[in-house]
mmCIF file of C-alpha atoms and ligand atoms in Angstrom:
data_model
loop_
_atom_site.group_PDB
_atom_site.id
_atom_site.type_symbol
_atom_site.label_atom_id
_atom_site.label_comp_id
_atom_site.label_asym_id
_atom_site.label_seq_id
_atom_site.Cartn_x
_atom_site.Cartn_y
_atom_site.Cartn_z
ATOM 1 C CA MET A 1 79.998 -19.511 32.584
ATOM 2 C CA THR A 2 80.864 -15.788 32.412
ATOM 3 C CA CYS A 3 83.879 -14.244 34.183
ATOM 4 C CA ALA A 4 85.040 -10.635 34.240
ATOM 5 C CA ALA A 5 88.336 -8.857 34.902
ATOM 6 C CA GLU A 6 89.694 -5.374 34.286
ATOM 7 C CA VAL A 7 92.395 -6.784 31.991
ATOM 8 C CA ILE A 8 92.491 -10.235 30.405
ATOM 9 C CA VAL A 9 95.774 -11.459 28.987
ATOM 10 C CA ILE A 10 95.605 -14.354 26.526
ATOM 11 C CA GLY A 11 98.774 -16.416 26.773
ATOM 12 C CA SER A 12 100.728 -17.584 29.814
ATOM 13 C CA GLY A 13 104.085 -17.437 28.034
ATOM 14 C CA LEU A 14 106.772 -15.052 29.217
ATOM 15 C CA ALA A 15 105.167 -12.055 27.457
ATOM 16 C CA GLY A 16 101.791 -12.635 29.114
ATOM 17 C CA ILE A 17 103.386 -13.195 32.508
ATOM 18 C CA ALA A 18 105.554 -10.043 32.233
ATOM 19 C CA CYS A 19 102.471 -8.005 31.382
ATOM 20 C CA ALA A 20 100.172 -9.500 34.029
ATOM 21 C CA ARG A 21 102.828 -9.331 36.744
ATOM 22 C CA ALA A 22 103.429 -5.599 36.219
ATOM 23 C CA LEU A 23 99.699 -4.863 36.094
ATOM 24 C CA ALA A 24 98.974 -6.927 39.218
ATOM 25 C CA ARG A 25 101.813 -5.195 41.073
ATOM 26 C CA ALA A 26 100.211 -1.851 40.185
ATOM 27 C CA GLY A 27 96.963 -3.077 41.733
ATOM 28 C CA ARG A 28 95.059 -3.863 38.519
ATOM 29 C CA GLY A 29 92.651 -6.769 38.291
ATOM 30 C CA VAL A 30 94.203 -9.081 35.742
ATOM 31 C CA MET A 31 93.560 -12.646 34.650
ATOM 32 C CA ILE A 32 95.577 -14.820 32.250
ATOM 33 C CA LEU A 33 93.845 -17.377 30.020
ATOM 34 C CA ASP A 34 95.820 -20.016 28.130
ATOM 35 C CA LYS A 35 94.794 -22.988 26.038
ATOM 36 C CA GLY A 36 97.810 -25.101 27.024
ATOM 37 C CA ARG A 37 98.136 -27.563 29.885
ATOM 38 C CA GLY A 38 101.022 -25.848 31.677
ATOM 39 C CA ILE A 39 102.190 -22.306 32.347
ATOM 40 C CA GLY A 40 105.013 -21.010 30.139
ATOM 41 C CA GLY A 41 104.059 -21.446 26.465
ATOM 42 C CA ARG A 42 107.172 -22.149 24.420
ATOM 43 C CA MET A 43 109.339 -22.169 27.538
ATOM 44 C CA ALA A 44 108.279 -25.752 28.059
ATOM 45 C CA THR A 45 109.423 -28.908 29.830
ATOM 46 C CA ARG A 46 107.994 -32.379 29.329
ATOM 47 C CA ARG A 47 108.236 -34.898 32.156
ATOM 48 C CA VAL A 48 108.344 -38.617 31.445
ATOM 49 C CA SER A 49 108.296 -41.550 33.860
ATOM 50 C CA LEU A 50 110.696 -44.393 33.096
ATOM 51 C CA ALA A 51 111.032 -47.619 35.083
ATOM 52 C CA SER A 52 114.298 -46.208 36.507
ATOM 53 C CA GLY A 53 112.830 -42.823 37.525
ATOM 54 C CA GLU A 54 111.483 -39.524 36.193
ATOM 55 C CA ILE A 55 113.242 -37.660 33.379
ATOM 56 C CA SER A 56 112.475 -34.398 31.610
ATOM 57 C CA PHE A 57 113.102 -32.640 28.314
ATOM 58 C CA ASP A 58 113.153 -28.906 27.622
ATOM 59 C CA HIS A 59 111.477 -29.204 24.250
ATOM 60 C CA GLY A 60 110.962 -25.457 23.652
ATOM 61 C CA ALA A 61 113.406 -22.727 24.726
ATOM 62 C CA GLN A 62 116.768 -24.349 25.458
ATOM 63 C CA TYR A 63 118.599 -21.713 27.451
ATOM 64 C CA LEU A 64 118.738 -17.991 28.101
ATOM 65 C CA PRO A 65 121.679 -16.190 26.564
ATOM 66 C CA MET A 66 122.871 -13.615 29.111
ATOM 67 C CA ARG A 67 122.138 -10.659 26.849
ATOM 68 C CA SER A 68 121.179 -8.071 29.451
ATOM 69 C CA ALA A 69 122.101 -7.942 33.122
ATOM 70 C CA PRO A 70 118.603 -6.988 34.435
ATOM 71 C CA PHE A 71 116.956 -9.913 32.613
ATOM 72 C CA ALA A 72 119.651 -12.321 33.813
ATOM 73 C CA GLU A 73 119.085 -11.063 37.383
ATOM 74 C CA LEU A 74 115.336 -11.518 37.063
ATOM 75 C CA MET A 75 115.835 -15.082 35.839
ATOM 76 C CA ARG A 76 118.360 -15.866 38.570
ATOM 77 C CA GLY A 77 115.783 -14.592 41.060
ATOM 78 C CA ALA A 78 113.306 -17.078 39.547
ATOM 79 C CA GLY A 79 115.785 -19.895 40.152
ATOM 80 C CA ALA A 80 117.822 -19.976 36.908
ATOM 81 C CA ARG A 81 121.290 -21.491 37.123
ATOM 82 C CA GLU A 82 124.264 -21.420 34.816
ATOM 83 C CA TRP A 83 124.685 -24.179 32.225
ATOM 84 C CA PRO A 84 128.451 -23.930 31.788
ATOM 85 C CA ASP A 85 128.432 -25.919 28.515
ATOM 86 C CA ALA A 86 126.480 -23.128 26.809
ATOM 87 C CA ALA A 87 127.585 -20.191 28.985
ATOM 88 C CA ALA A 88 123.896 -19.478 29.499
ATOM 89 C CA LEU A 89 121.163 -19.699 32.134
ATOM 90 C CA VAL A 90 118.611 -22.504 32.415
ATOM 91 C CA GLY A 91 115.631 -23.237 34.645
ATOM 92 C CA VAL A 92 115.967 -25.980 37.267
ATOM 93 C CA PRO A 93 114.711 -28.705 37.220
ATOM 94 C CA GLY A 94 113.435 -27.595 33.794
ATOM 95 C CA MET A 95 112.968 -24.438 31.725
ATOM 96 C CA SER A 96 109.252 -24.285 32.552
ATOM 97 C CA GLN A 97 110.143 -23.693 36.200
ATOM 98 C CA LEU A 98 111.108 -20.100 35.311
ATOM 99 C CA PRO A 99 107.705 -18.935 33.997
ATOM 100 C CA ARG A 100 106.029 -20.864 36.814
ATOM 101 C CA ALA A 101 108.078 -19.036 39.445
ATOM 102 C CA LEU A 102 107.551 -15.658 37.758
ATOM 103 C CA ALA A 103 103.795 -16.256 37.637
ATOM 104 C CA THR A 104 103.465 -16.889 41.375
ATOM 105 C CA GLY A 105 100.382 -15.159 42.758
ATOM 106 C CA LEU A 106 98.818 -14.387 39.364
ATOM 107 C CA GLU A 107 95.340 -15.574 38.467
ATOM 108 C CA ILE A 108 95.866 -17.997 35.588
ATOM 109 C CA ARG A 109 93.448 -20.389 33.952
ATOM 110 C CA GLN A 110 95.061 -23.038 31.773
ATOM 111 C CA GLY A 111 93.079 -25.165 29.330
ATOM 112 C CA VAL A 112 91.022 -22.158 28.190
ATOM 113 C CA GLU A 113 91.130 -21.522 24.461
ATOM 114 C CA ILE A 114 89.733 -18.247 23.162
ATOM 115 C CA THR A 115 88.253 -18.650 19.701
ATOM 116 C CA ALA A 116 86.359 -15.353 19.259
ATOM 117 C CA LEU A 117 86.622 -11.715 20.339
ATOM 118 C CA SER A 118 83.804 -9.187 20.102
ATOM 119 C CA ARG A 119 82.715 -5.836 21.595
ATOM 120 C CA GLU A 120 79.619 -5.358 23.703
ATOM 121 C CA ASP A 121 78.685 -2.241 25.728
ATOM 122 C CA GLY A 122 82.254 -0.892 25.614
ATOM 123 C CA ARG A 123 83.757 -4.168 26.848
ATOM 124 C CA TRP A 124 85.518 -7.058 25.175
ATOM 125 C CA VAL A 125 83.792 -10.407 25.151
ATOM 126 C CA LEU A 126 86.148 -13.352 24.775
ATOM 127 C CA SER A 127 84.627 -16.697 24.092
ATOM 128 C CA GLY A 128 85.573 -20.296 23.527
ATOM 129 C CA PRO A 129 84.612 -23.821 24.571
ATOM 130 C CA ALA A 130 85.290 -23.000 28.268
ATOM 131 C CA GLY A 131 82.790 -20.120 28.333
ATOM 132 C CA GLU A 132 82.702 -16.335 28.113
ATOM 133 C CA PHE A 133 85.045 -13.765 29.651
ATOM 134 C CA ARG A 134 84.577 -9.994 29.753
ATOM 135 C CA ALA A 135 87.230 -7.308 30.167
ATOM 136 C CA ARG A 136 87.816 -3.625 29.608
ATOM 137 C CA HIS A 137 91.264 -4.315 28.115
ATOM 138 C CA VAL A 138 92.462 -7.407 26.253
ATOM 139 C CA VAL A 139 96.112 -8.256 25.710
ATOM 140 C CA LEU A 140 96.953 -10.977 23.164
ATOM 141 C CA THR A 141 100.404 -12.466 23.694
ATOM 142 C CA ILE A 142 100.037 -15.334 21.248
ATOM 143 C CA PRO A 143 102.140 -15.885 18.089
ATOM 144 C CA ALA A 144 101.372 -13.272 15.399
ATOM 145 C CA PRO A 145 99.833 -15.725 12.861
ATOM 146 C CA GLN A 146 97.472 -17.041 15.561
ATOM 147 C CA ALA A 147 96.569 -13.485 16.601
ATOM 148 C CA ARG A 148 95.776 -12.654 12.978
ATOM 149 C CA ARG A 149 93.519 -15.682 12.707
ATOM 150 C CA LEU A 150 91.704 -14.751 15.929
ATOM 151 C CA LEU A 151 91.129 -11.131 14.862
ATOM 152 C CA GLY A 152 90.275 -12.018 11.257
ATOM 153 C CA PRO A 153 91.828 -10.808 7.984
ATOM 154 C CA ALA A 154 89.614 -7.688 7.841
ATOM 155 C CA HIS A 155 90.798 -6.366 11.227
ATOM 156 C CA PRO A 156 92.778 -3.070 11.024
ATOM 157 C CA LEU A 157 95.834 -4.759 12.642
ATOM 158 C CA ALA A 158 95.780 -7.804 10.325
ATOM 159 C CA ASN A 159 98.154 -6.308 7.728
ATOM 160 C CA ALA A 160 100.806 -5.468 10.320
ATOM 161 C CA LEU A 161 100.510 -8.983 11.787
ATOM 162 C CA ALA A 162 100.918 -10.525 8.326
ATOM 163 C CA LYS A 163 104.344 -8.902 7.997
ATOM 164 C CA VAL A 164 105.700 -10.927 10.940
ATOM 165 C CA GLU A 165 107.336 -14.186 9.896
ATOM 166 C CA MET A 166 107.688 -17.160 12.231
ATOM 167 C CA HIS A 167 109.444 -20.406 11.396
ATOM 168 C CA PRO A 168 108.341 -23.876 12.519
ATOM 169 C CA CYS A 169 110.587 -26.249 14.438
ATOM 170 C CA LEU A 170 110.360 -30.029 14.616
ATOM 171 C CA THR A 171 111.783 -31.259 17.893
ATOM 172 C CA LEU A 172 112.827 -34.754 18.909
ATOM 173 C CA MET A 173 113.189 -35.888 22.525
ATOM 174 C CA ALA A 174 115.118 -39.108 23.146
ATOM 175 C CA ALA A 175 116.448 -40.867 26.242
ATOM 176 C CA PHE A 176 119.200 -43.517 26.356
ATOM 177 C CA PRO A 177 120.649 -45.602 29.222
ATOM 178 C CA PRO A 178 123.108 -43.817 31.560
ATOM 179 C CA ASP A 179 126.148 -45.599 30.044
ATOM 180 C CA SER A 180 125.366 -44.329 26.499
ATOM 181 C CA PRO A 181 127.748 -42.065 24.554
ATOM 182 C CA ARG A 182 127.854 -38.371 25.490
ATOM 183 C CA PRO A 183 130.046 -36.912 22.727
ATOM 184 C CA PHE A 184 129.059 -33.289 23.392
ATOM 185 C CA ALA A 185 126.768 -31.172 25.566
ATOM 186 C CA GLN A 186 125.370 -29.086 22.748
ATOM 187 C CA ARG A 187 125.980 -28.688 19.047
ATOM 188 C CA SER A 188 124.748 -26.021 16.692
ATOM 189 C CA ASP A 189 125.086 -26.400 12.904
ATOM 190 C CA ALA A 190 122.711 -24.473 10.655
ATOM 191 C CA ASP A 191 123.771 -26.579 7.620
ATOM 192 C CA GLN A 192 122.559 -29.848 9.151
ATOM 193 C CA PRO A 193 118.907 -31.044 9.156
ATOM 194 C CA LEU A 194 119.268 -31.177 12.970
ATOM 195 C CA ALA A 195 120.430 -27.616 13.439
ATOM 196 C CA TRP A 196 120.650 -27.865 17.243
ATOM 197 C CA ILE A 197 121.303 -30.869 19.464
ATOM 198 C CA ALA A 198 121.470 -30.580 23.243
ATOM 199 C CA GLN A 199 122.314 -33.181 25.832
ATOM 200 C CA ASN A 200 119.459 -32.132 28.086
ATOM 201 C CA SER A 201 120.787 -34.220 30.978
ATOM 202 C CA SER A 202 124.009 -32.158 31.003
ATOM 203 C CA LYS A 203 122.061 -29.155 32.281
ATOM 204 C CA PRO A 204 122.224 -28.564 36.040
ATOM 205 C CA GLY A 205 119.679 -30.251 38.296
ATOM 206 C CA ARG A 206 118.527 -32.901 35.779
ATOM 207 C CA SER A 207 117.907 -36.562 36.571
ATOM 208 C CA ALA A 208 120.882 -38.905 36.123
ATOM 209 C CA CYS A 209 118.795 -41.980 35.373
ATOM 210 C CA ALA A 210 119.104 -41.509 31.580
ATOM 211 C CA VAL A 211 121.102 -39.571 29.009
ATOM 212 C CA THR A 212 118.502 -37.298 27.446
ATOM 213 C CA TRP A 213 118.762 -35.424 24.150
ATOM 214 C CA VAL A 214 116.711 -32.719 22.484
ATOM 215 C CA ALA A 215 117.232 -32.210 18.753
ATOM 216 C CA GLN A 216 115.726 -29.351 16.783
ATOM 217 C CA ALA A 217 115.440 -29.460 13.014
ATOM 218 C CA GLY A 218 116.339 -26.316 11.075
ATOM 219 C CA PRO A 219 113.588 -24.166 9.517
ATOM 220 C CA ALA A 220 113.769 -25.611 5.970
ATOM 221 C CA TYR A 221 113.696 -29.240 7.159
ATOM 222 C CA SER A 222 110.932 -28.421 9.662
ATOM 223 C CA ALA A 223 108.783 -26.734 7.004
ATOM 224 C CA GLN A 224 109.332 -29.637 4.595
ATOM 225 C CA HIS A 225 108.114 -32.259 7.098
ATOM 226 C CA LEU A 226 105.731 -30.176 9.220
ATOM 227 C CA GLU A 227 102.534 -32.000 8.275
ATOM 228 C CA ARG A 228 103.906 -35.483 8.904
ATOM 229 C CA SER A 229 102.600 -37.474 11.874
ATOM 230 C CA PRO A 230 104.643 -37.572 15.125
ATOM 231 C CA GLU A 231 105.528 -41.205 14.314
ATOM 232 C CA GLU A 232 106.839 -40.242 10.863
ATOM 233 C CA ILE A 233 108.800 -37.315 12.308
ATOM 234 C CA THR A 234 110.343 -39.646 14.887
ATOM 235 C CA ALA A 235 111.262 -42.153 12.172
ATOM 236 C CA LEU A 236 112.995 -39.365 10.223
ATOM 237 C CA MET A 237 114.800 -37.636 13.081
ATOM 238 C CA LEU A 238 115.881 -40.489 15.374
ATOM 239 C CA PRO A 239 118.426 -41.975 12.927
ATOM 240 C CA LEU A 240 119.872 -38.478 12.352
ATOM 241 C CA LEU A 241 120.232 -37.936 16.090
ATOM 242 C CA CYS A 242 121.763 -41.378 16.639
ATOM 243 C CA THR A 243 124.346 -40.788 13.898
ATOM 244 C CA ALA A 244 125.290 -37.469 15.498
ATOM 245 C CA ILE A 245 125.677 -38.873 19.042
ATOM 246 C CA GLY A 246 126.917 -42.383 18.237
ATOM 247 C CA ALA A 247 123.924 -44.198 19.760
ATOM 248 C CA MET A 248 121.781 -47.048 18.450
ATOM 249 C CA PRO A 249 118.088 -46.245 17.766
ATOM 250 C CA GLU A 250 117.022 -49.568 19.302
ATOM 251 C CA HIS A 251 118.689 -48.591 22.611
ATOM 252 C CA ALA A 252 116.380 -45.605 23.102
ATOM 253 C CA LEU A 253 114.362 -45.836 26.327
ATOM 254 C CA HIS A 254 111.939 -43.123 25.218
ATOM 255 C CA VAL A 255 111.425 -41.160 21.985
ATOM 256 C CA ARG A 256 108.865 -38.497 21.187
ATOM 257 C CA ALA A 257 108.507 -35.800 18.532
ATOM 258 C CA HIS A 258 106.947 -32.373 19.019
ATOM 259 C CA ARG A 259 105.829 -30.009 16.298
ATOM 260 C CA TRP A 260 106.139 -26.260 16.973
ATOM 261 C CA ARG A 261 104.216 -24.588 14.189
ATOM 262 C CA TYR A 262 105.257 -21.083 15.270
ATOM 263 C CA ALA A 263 108.603 -21.553 16.990
ATOM 264 C CA LEU A 264 111.064 -18.825 16.154
ATOM 265 C CA THR A 265 110.594 -15.317 14.807
ATOM 266 C CA ALA A 266 112.303 -14.878 11.449
ATOM 267 C CA ARG A 267 111.041 -11.332 10.776
ATOM 268 C CA PRO A 268 109.919 -9.348 13.831
ATOM 269 C CA LEU A 269 107.547 -6.405 13.884
ATOM 270 C CA GLY A 270 110.278 -4.025 15.050
ATOM 271 C CA VAL A 271 108.346 -2.316 17.851
ATOM 272 C CA PRO A 272 107.533 -3.683 21.348
ATOM 273 C CA TYR A 273 103.792 -4.059 20.808
ATOM 274 C CA LEU A 274 100.929 -3.431 18.479
ATOM 275 C CA GLY A 275 97.549 -2.143 19.401
ATOM 276 C CA ASP A 276 94.757 0.216 19.782
ATOM 277 C CA MET A 277 95.093 1.535 23.324
ATOM 278 C CA ALA A 278 91.878 3.566 23.113
ATOM 279 C CA ALA A 279 89.905 0.461 22.112
ATOM 280 C CA GLY A 280 91.606 -1.538 24.854
ATOM 281 C CA LEU A 281 93.283 -4.095 22.590
ATOM 282 C CA THR A 282 97.036 -4.731 22.658
ATOM 283 C CA LEU A 283 99.124 -7.456 21.051
ATOM 284 C CA GLY A 284 102.641 -8.568 21.894
ATOM 285 C CA GLY A 285 105.064 -11.416 22.284
ATOM 286 C CA ASP A 286 108.602 -12.273 21.225
ATOM 287 C CA TRP A 287 107.630 -11.709 17.576
ATOM 288 C CA CYS A 288 107.483 -7.948 18.169
ATOM 289 C CA LEU A 289 111.204 -7.688 18.911
ATOM 290 C CA GLY A 290 112.985 -10.917 18.015
ATOM 291 C CA ALA A 291 113.224 -14.665 18.521
ATOM 292 C CA ARG A 292 114.229 -14.961 22.167
ATOM 293 C CA ALA A 293 112.558 -15.323 25.526
ATOM 294 C CA GLU A 294 113.953 -11.968 26.583
ATOM 295 C CA ASP A 295 112.182 -10.338 23.621
ATOM 296 C CA ALA A 296 108.907 -11.812 24.867
ATOM 297 C CA TRP A 297 109.518 -10.440 28.353
ATOM 298 C CA GLN A 298 110.390 -6.948 27.035
ATOM 299 C CA SER A 299 107.256 -6.881 24.903
ATOM 300 C CA GLY A 300 104.957 -7.903 27.761
ATOM 301 C CA ALA A 301 106.549 -5.387 30.122
ATOM 302 C CA ALA A 302 106.158 -2.598 27.524
ATOM 303 C CA ILE A 303 102.451 -3.400 27.114
ATOM 304 C CA ALA A 304 101.856 -3.193 30.863
ATOM 305 C CA LYS A 305 103.672 0.152 31.030
ATOM 306 C CA ALA A 306 101.541 1.531 28.178
ATOM 307 C CA ILE A 307 98.292 0.330 29.780
ATOM 308 C CA LEU A 308 99.244 1.862 33.135
ATOM 309 C CA GLU A 309 100.218 5.179 31.523
ATOM 310 C CA GLN A 310 96.982 5.299 29.559
ATOM 311 C CA THR A 311 94.711 4.419 32.456
ATOM 312 C CA ASP A 312 96.589 6.704 34.889
ATOM 313 C CA ALA A 313 96.127 9.577 32.434
ATOM 314 C CA GLY A 314 92.450 8.798 31.770
HETATM 315 C C1 FAD B 1 111.998 -25.082 19.783
HETATM 316 C C2 FAD B 1 112.243 -23.710 20.347
HETATM 317 C C3 FAD B 1 113.502 -23.377 20.831
HETATM 318 C C4 FAD B 1 113.737 -22.117 21.391
HETATM 319 N N1 FAD B 1 114.957 -21.837 21.922
HETATM 320 C C5 FAD B 1 115.145 -20.676 22.585
HETATM 321 C C6 FAD B 1 116.337 -20.460 23.326
HETATM 322 O O1 FAD B 1 117.208 -21.325 23.405
HETATM 323 N N2 FAD B 1 116.474 -19.268 23.980
HETATM 324 C C7 FAD B 1 115.498 -18.311 23.952
HETATM 325 O O2 FAD B 1 115.683 -17.261 24.578
HETATM 326 N N3 FAD B 1 114.343 -18.509 23.279
HETATM 327 C C8 FAD B 1 114.145 -19.673 22.622
HETATM 328 N N4 FAD B 1 112.965 -19.916 21.979
HETATM 329 C C9 FAD B 1 111.975 -18.831 21.897
HETATM 330 C C10 FAD B 1 111.218 -18.650 23.201
HETATM 331 O O3 FAD B 1 110.684 -19.877 23.617
HETATM 332 C C11 FAD B 1 110.114 -17.646 22.928
HETATM 333 O O4 FAD B 1 110.702 -16.438 22.456
HETATM 334 C C12 FAD B 1 109.246 -17.282 24.137
HETATM 335 O O5 FAD B 1 109.028 -18.389 24.962
HETATM 336 C C13 FAD B 1 107.947 -16.709 23.591
HETATM 337 O O6 FAD B 1 107.114 -16.272 24.653
HETATM 338 P P1 FAD B 1 105.722 -15.599 24.320
HETATM 339 O O7 FAD B 1 105.072 -15.309 25.614
HETATM 340 O O8 FAD B 1 105.911 -14.493 23.343
HETATM 341 O O9 FAD B 1 104.879 -16.713 23.509
HETATM 342 P P2 FAD B 1 104.494 -18.197 23.907
HETATM 343 O O10 FAD B 1 105.444 -18.759 24.873
HETATM 344 O O11 FAD B 1 104.272 -18.916 22.618
HETATM 345 O O12 FAD B 1 103.085 -18.038 24.663
HETATM 346 C C14 FAD B 1 101.873 -17.907 23.956
HETATM 347 C C15 FAD B 1 100.803 -18.671 24.715
HETATM 348 O O13 FAD B 1 99.545 -18.387 24.117
HETATM 349 C C16 FAD B 1 98.731 -19.535 24.217
HETATM 350 N N5 FAD B 1 97.682 -19.400 23.202
HETATM 351 C C17 FAD B 1 97.834 -19.317 21.854
HETATM 352 N N6 FAD B 1 96.635 -19.144 21.267
HETATM 353 C C18 FAD B 1 95.702 -19.125 22.267
HETATM 354 C C19 FAD B 1 94.285 -18.982 22.276
HETATM 355 N N7 FAD B 1 93.583 -18.802 21.159
HETATM 356 N N8 FAD B 1 93.651 -19.036 23.475
HETATM 357 C C20 FAD B 1 94.331 -19.206 24.630
HETATM 358 N N9 FAD B 1 95.697 -19.337 24.669
HETATM 359 C C21 FAD B 1 96.366 -19.292 23.495
HETATM 360 C C22 FAD B 1 99.685 -20.692 23.977
HETATM 361 O O14 FAD B 1 99.179 -21.882 24.577
HETATM 362 C C23 FAD B 1 100.956 -20.187 24.662
HETATM 363 O O15 FAD B 1 101.085 -20.689 25.986
HETATM 364 C C24 FAD B 1 112.685 -21.167 21.446
HETATM 365 C C25 FAD B 1 111.416 -21.524 20.997
HETATM 366 C C26 FAD B 1 111.193 -22.791 20.470
HETATM 367 C C27 FAD B 1 109.807 -23.175 20.042
#
């Protein structure tokens, strides 16, 4: 199968959506390809069916700090509501609802992994198990280490990409019966193996049929145990979570671990995007500017602006 578009964006996270949305609004033909199952990348929500009803866990981005008024307005427009316990905004019924709402009307193909990029007759050819895609301009909004692997170590942008540092994050999702302890809504302690613990069910618009928790291990603990199996990670993290919240491991209704290999930017690039505009290749994502969802959005928006300026001038 071969498909073509003026611009192809790889990645349906916030950076890819910001870029594609601005290009589509300017009338450009743009398509997003993403290897994941759902729209949103690291702004992710996992739904689980229990006998008592459906529950969910925000196992990636937890909340949106209200750093800038325009971004907060944009997110409110996409349905975000305040989580008073963290004085921050969250998606309802889950964080992934925000990228989904912001991507309305865009052409997005999930489950499409791109494993190779090449040039042919002045166009990019993107290929992978799902087939071949051709575009005049390619935008990669995937984590910097993955972008470096895709382009190869000899690519002129590989050295700049290697300077970006991203930390892993082991995440545990656990649900307990509704009458279980709820000692806090969220707790942050960089000195603990579980650096962040959130009572997911305390966020607005979540199911009341279980008390749900999301625990994130700090970077050192995550790196130390990264290659363990999900079962081993669960066995390590569940007792730590239970000690922190005063619950019994055997009372858990559901437990699952998730491994984010490239979770949080530790050393960003320092500019909103990287690329070779003339060759029609641009790279961006949160890692350009910082570790937050808003950084991803700013990067994607800056790429779209640069592409529009370049093509308008040409
Ligand atoms: C555990 C955790 C907690 C976080 N907490 C917060 C928080 O509380 N607040 C906050 O603001 N931010 C938080 N963040 C950071 C926030 O999630 C990110 O900054 C933001 O979502 C990054 O968006 P992005 O578009 O740059 O990248 P991503 O969301 O990672 O999107 C990249 C996409 O590219 C796809 N992809 C990768 N390689 C390929 C390929 N070869 N082919 C096709 N598709 C590919 C992936 O499937 C993915 O969907 C957290 C992140 C994690 C992991």
